[in-house]
Short mmCIF file of C-alpha atoms in Angstrom, two decimals:
data_model
loop_
_atom_site.label_atom_id
_atom_site.label_comp_id
_atom_site.label_asym_id
_atom_site.label_seq_id
_atom_site.Cartn_x
_atom_site.Cartn_y
_atom_site.Cartn_z
CA ASP A 207 -4.88 3.05 -14.96
CA VAL A 208 -7.83 2.36 -12.65
CA VAL A 209 -8.76 5.54 -10.81
CA MET A 210 -10.01 5.06 -7.25
CA THR A 211 -12.26 7.85 -5.98
CA GLN A 212 -12.86 8.05 -2.25
CA THR A 213 -15.50 10.13 -0.53
CA PRO A 214 -15.61 12.03 1.67
CA VAL A 215 -12.15 13.56 1.91
CA SER A 216 -12.59 13.93 5.66
CA LEU A 217 -15.03 12.82 8.33
CA SER A 218 -15.70 14.02 11.84
CA VAL A 219 -17.12 11.49 14.23
CA SER A 220 -17.95 11.23 17.90
CA LEU A 221 -16.50 8.36 19.87
CA GLY A 222 -18.94 5.48 19.75
CA GLY A 223 -20.45 6.69 16.50
CA GLN A 224 -20.61 5.02 13.08
CA VAL A 225 -19.17 6.16 9.76
CA SER A 226 -19.09 5.00 6.15
CA ILE A 227 -16.45 5.66 3.54
CA SER A 228 -17.15 5.21 -0.15
CA CYS A 229 -14.69 4.05 -2.79
CA ARG A 230 -15.50 3.95 -6.49
CA SER A 231 -13.30 2.58 -9.22
CA SER A 232 -13.21 3.78 -12.84
CA GLN A 233 -13.39 0.17 -14.05
CA SER A 234 -14.81 -3.04 -12.67
CA LEU A 235 -12.52 -4.67 -10.13
CA VAL A 236 -13.74 -8.19 -10.90
CA HIS A 237 -10.67 -10.17 -11.95
CA ASN A 238 -10.74 -12.80 -14.69
CA ASN A 239 -10.54 -15.40 -11.92
CA GLY A 240 -13.78 -14.12 -10.39
CA ASN A 241 -12.19 -12.47 -7.35
CA THR A 242 -12.51 -8.77 -6.60
CA TYR A 243 -9.25 -7.39 -5.25
CA LEU A 244 -10.41 -4.36 -3.32
CA SER A 245 -8.70 -3.67 0.02
CA TRP A 246 -8.94 -1.08 2.78
CA TYR A 247 -6.02 0.29 4.79
CA LEU A 248 -5.66 2.59 7.77
CA GLN A 249 -2.64 4.81 8.18
CA LYS A 250 -2.35 6.19 11.70
CA PRO A 251 -0.28 9.33 12.21
CA GLY A 252 3.42 8.63 11.82
CA GLN A 253 2.85 4.97 10.96
CA SER A 254 2.83 2.72 7.92
CA PRO A 255 -0.50 1.73 6.41
CA GLN A 256 -2.07 -1.39 7.87
CA LEU A 257 -4.41 -3.80 6.12
CA LEU A 258 -7.97 -3.87 7.44
CA ILE A 259 -10.06 -5.56 4.75
CA TYR A 260 -9.12 -7.55 1.64
CA LYS A 261 -11.18 -8.91 -1.25
CA VAL A 262 -14.01 -6.48 -0.45
CA SER A 263 -15.25 -7.94 2.81
CA ASN A 264 -12.62 -10.16 4.45
CA ARG A 265 -11.21 -8.83 7.71
CA PHE A 266 -7.48 -9.27 8.10
CA SER A 267 -6.16 -11.17 11.11
CA GLY A 268 -6.73 -9.31 14.36
CA ILE A 269 -9.03 -6.68 12.87
CA SER A 270 -12.09 -5.89 14.95
CA ASP A 271 -15.54 -6.83 13.67
CA ARG A 272 -16.41 -3.15 14.07
CA PHE A 273 -14.87 -2.84 10.58
CA SER A 274 -16.89 -4.18 7.68
CA GLY A 275 -16.48 -3.96 3.93
CA SER A 276 -19.06 -4.38 1.23
CA GLY A 277 -19.70 -3.68 -2.42
CA SER A 278 -19.16 -5.10 -5.87
CA GLY A 279 -18.03 -4.17 -9.34
CA THR A 280 -17.05 -0.51 -9.05
CA ASP A 281 -18.75 0.57 -5.85
CA PHE A 282 -17.43 -0.23 -2.38
CA THR A 283 -17.99 0.85 1.21
CA LEU A 284 -16.11 0.60 4.48
CA LYS A 285 -18.19 0.92 7.63
CA ILE A 286 -16.77 1.52 11.07
CA SER A 287 -19.08 1.13 14.04
CA ARG A 288 -18.56 2.16 17.65
CA VAL A 289 -15.62 4.36 16.68
CA GLU A 290 -12.70 4.29 19.13
CA PRO A 291 -9.77 6.71 19.50
CA ASP A 292 -7.42 4.16 17.91
CA ASP A 293 -9.48 4.25 14.70
CA LEU A 294 -8.42 7.80 13.85
CA GLY A 295 -6.18 8.37 10.85
CA VAL A 296 -6.37 8.21 7.07
CA TYR A 297 -8.24 5.39 5.35
CA TYR A 298 -7.27 4.27 1.84
CA CYS A 299 -8.94 1.91 -0.55
CA GLY A 300 -6.73 0.08 -3.02
CA GLN A 301 -7.21 -2.23 -5.98
CA GLY A 302 -5.07 -5.19 -6.96
CA THR A 303 -7.11 -6.39 -9.92
CA GLN A 304 -5.34 -4.52 -12.69
CA TYR A 305 -1.79 -3.29 -13.14
CA PRO A 306 -0.69 -0.85 -11.98
CA TYR A 307 -2.21 -1.33 -8.55
CA THR A 308 -3.77 1.96 -7.47
CA PHE A 309 -5.08 3.61 -4.33
CA GLY A 310 -7.66 6.21 -3.45
CA ALA A 311 -6.61 9.64 -2.23
CA GLY A 312 -7.61 8.84 1.33
CA THR A 313 -10.29 9.78 3.85
CA LYS A 314 -9.19 11.41 7.08
CA LEU A 315 -11.18 10.34 10.12
CA GLU A 316 -11.11 12.88 12.92
CA LEU A 317 -12.83 13.37 16.24
CA LYS A 318 -15.77 15.73 16.40
CA GLN B 227 6.48 -12.97 13.18
CA VAL B 228 6.36 -11.36 9.77
CA GLN B 229 8.57 -8.29 9.48
CA LEU B 230 9.83 -6.11 6.67
CA LYS B 231 12.41 -3.38 7.10
CA GLU B 232 13.56 -0.85 4.53
CA SER B 233 17.01 0.65 4.55
CA GLY B 234 18.88 3.09 2.37
CA PRO B 235 20.19 6.63 2.12
CA GLY B 236 17.99 9.42 3.34
CA LEU B 237 19.42 11.93 0.89
CA VAL B 238 20.10 11.49 -2.79
CA GLN B 239 21.29 14.10 -5.25
CA PRO B 240 19.25 14.89 -8.36
CA SER B 241 20.07 12.71 -11.37
CA GLN B 242 21.65 10.08 -9.12
CA THR B 243 20.48 6.53 -8.42
CA LEU B 244 18.43 5.45 -5.42
CA SER B 245 19.22 2.07 -3.91
CA LEU B 246 16.98 0.64 -1.22
CA THR B 247 16.92 -2.71 0.55
CA CYS B 248 13.94 -4.48 2.06
CA THR B 249 15.00 -7.14 4.55
CA VAL B 250 12.26 -9.57 5.49
CA SER B 251 11.82 -12.13 8.23
CA GLY B 252 9.11 -14.55 9.26
CA PHE B 253 8.41 -15.67 5.69
CA SER B 254 10.22 -16.80 2.59
CA LEU B 255 10.70 -14.72 -0.55
CA THR B 256 10.11 -17.89 -2.55
CA SER B 257 6.60 -18.14 -1.12
CA TYR B 258 5.39 -14.52 -1.13
CA SER B 259 5.74 -11.54 -3.41
CA VAL B 260 7.19 -8.26 -2.12
CA HIS B 261 6.09 -4.88 -3.43
CA TRP B 262 7.47 -1.37 -3.33
CA VAL B 263 5.04 1.48 -2.63
CA ARG B 264 5.87 5.17 -2.50
CA GLN B 265 4.14 7.96 -0.60
CA HIS B 266 4.78 11.62 -1.18
CA SER B 267 4.50 13.67 2.02
CA GLY B 268 0.87 13.97 3.04
CA LYS B 269 -0.24 12.28 -0.15
CA SER B 270 -1.65 8.98 -1.26
CA LEU B 271 0.13 5.76 -2.07
CA GLU B 272 1.76 4.88 -5.38
CA TRP B 273 2.54 1.30 -6.35
CA MET B 274 5.94 1.00 -7.98
CA GLY B 275 6.48 -2.68 -8.67
CA ARG B 276 6.75 -6.18 -7.32
CA MET B 277 9.10 -9.10 -7.01
CA TRP B 278 7.14 -12.30 -7.50
CA SER B 279 7.85 -15.41 -5.45
CA ASP B 280 9.27 -17.08 -8.56
CA GLY B 281 11.73 -14.26 -9.15
CA ASP B 282 9.80 -12.53 -11.90
CA THR B 283 9.08 -8.81 -11.69
CA SER B 284 6.27 -6.42 -12.60
CA TYR B 285 6.56 -2.65 -12.79
CA ASN B 286 4.35 0.37 -12.87
CA SER B 287 4.82 1.77 -16.37
CA ALA B 288 5.24 5.21 -14.79
CA PHE B 289 8.65 3.98 -13.59
CA THR B 290 9.53 1.24 -16.08
CA SER B 291 12.41 2.91 -17.82
CA ARG B 292 14.30 3.77 -14.61
CA LEU B 293 13.20 1.20 -12.01
CA SER B 294 14.69 -2.19 -11.26
CA ILE B 295 13.71 -4.66 -8.55
CA SER B 296 15.86 -7.65 -7.67
CA ARG B 297 16.40 -9.98 -4.73
CA ASP B 298 18.82 -12.19 -2.82
CA THR B 299 16.82 -15.04 -1.36
CA SER B 300 19.78 -16.27 0.72
CA LYS B 301 19.73 -12.98 2.58
CA SER B 302 15.92 -12.52 2.50
CA GLN B 303 16.37 -9.18 0.80
CA VAL B 304 14.60 -7.38 -2.01
CA PHE B 305 16.28 -4.45 -3.70
CA LEU B 306 14.96 -1.36 -5.42
CA LYS B 307 17.10 0.68 -7.77
CA MET B 308 15.78 3.76 -9.49
CA ASN B 309 17.93 6.05 -11.57
CA SER B 310 17.66 9.64 -12.80
CA LEU B 311 16.12 10.81 -9.55
CA GLN B 312 14.33 14.15 -9.47
CA THR B 313 12.96 16.25 -6.63
CA GLU B 314 9.52 14.75 -7.35
CA ASP B 315 10.89 11.39 -6.18
CA THR B 316 11.13 12.71 -2.64
CA GLY B 317 8.92 10.69 -0.34
CA THR B 318 8.65 7.67 1.91
CA TYR B 319 9.33 4.30 0.32
CA TYR B 320 7.71 1.18 1.72
CA CYS B 321 8.04 -2.49 0.99
CA ALA B 322 4.98 -4.62 1.61
CA ARG B 323 4.14 -8.29 1.38
CA ASN B 324 1.98 -9.92 -1.29
CA GLY B 325 -0.79 -8.53 -3.43
CA VAL B 326 -3.02 -7.32 -0.62
CA PHE B 327 -0.10 -5.68 1.24
CA ASP B 328 -0.85 -7.55 4.44
CA TYR B 329 2.39 -6.49 6.13
CA TRP B 330 4.36 -3.28 5.61
CA GLY B 331 7.79 -2.08 6.59
CA GLN B 332 8.18 1.08 8.64
CA GLY B 333 9.23 2.98 5.53
CA VAL B 334 12.36 4.92 4.64
CA MET B 335 12.18 8.63 3.94
CA VAL B 336 14.14 9.70 0.88
CA THR B 337 14.88 13.32 0.02
CA VAL B 338 16.15 14.22 -3.41
CA SER B 339 18.09 17.43 -3.11
CA SER B 340 21.45 18.92 -3.94
#
C-alpha cells in the first residue's frame, strides 16, 4: 500500500497568517494515464471531510484561492494564506492513484 | 444539489454483520462511483471499497474476505455489508462520491460491542 506521510502533526497559526503542510508518498503518485491523483481534505470538528484540492493543484468548486496545492511525484504541499477561523480543523492528504486509496494521518491546524 | 446520506444500526454485536445504506440524490449512480470510507475515533481515514458507475466493485484487500458492496440504482442506494465484526470495526462510516471524494455523507457512527 502507498504510505502517505504528513508533516507536521499539528500547526499553530495566528489569524491572517500563512501555513504549509507537507505530504509525502512512499511511491510515485503519477498514474499510467499521466495524472497525479493527490487530493487535500479538511475535516472541521464534528463534520465530514470536505474536498479542497484535487489532482495536486485544482481547487474544488467554492474553495477560496487562499488554498493552493503544489508538488509532483512523491512530494506535495498545501499552502493556506490569510488564515481565517473557519480554516481550523484537521487536514488530510489522500491518494487515488493506486489501490487501495490511502490517506495521511492528518495535520491539526489550531489558533496560536 | 448533490447529497449522500448513510443509515444503519449504531450498535452491532461482535461476530455479527454490519449493513449500511448510502442514499444519494442530485446525481446518478450510473454516472458516478460511490466509495465507503471508515474513520476510527480521532484517527485517519481508511478506504474500504467502491461501487463503480457500471456496477463493478473494487475492495481494499484488508477487507476483501468479509466486505461486500452492492447497489439498487432504482432507489439511488449503495449498500455495504461486512461480516465477522470485531471491536476494531468501531468507527464512523462514510460514503463519498467518485475517486476524489468530492462529496461526503454526514457519516454513521457504528459501535461494535456486546
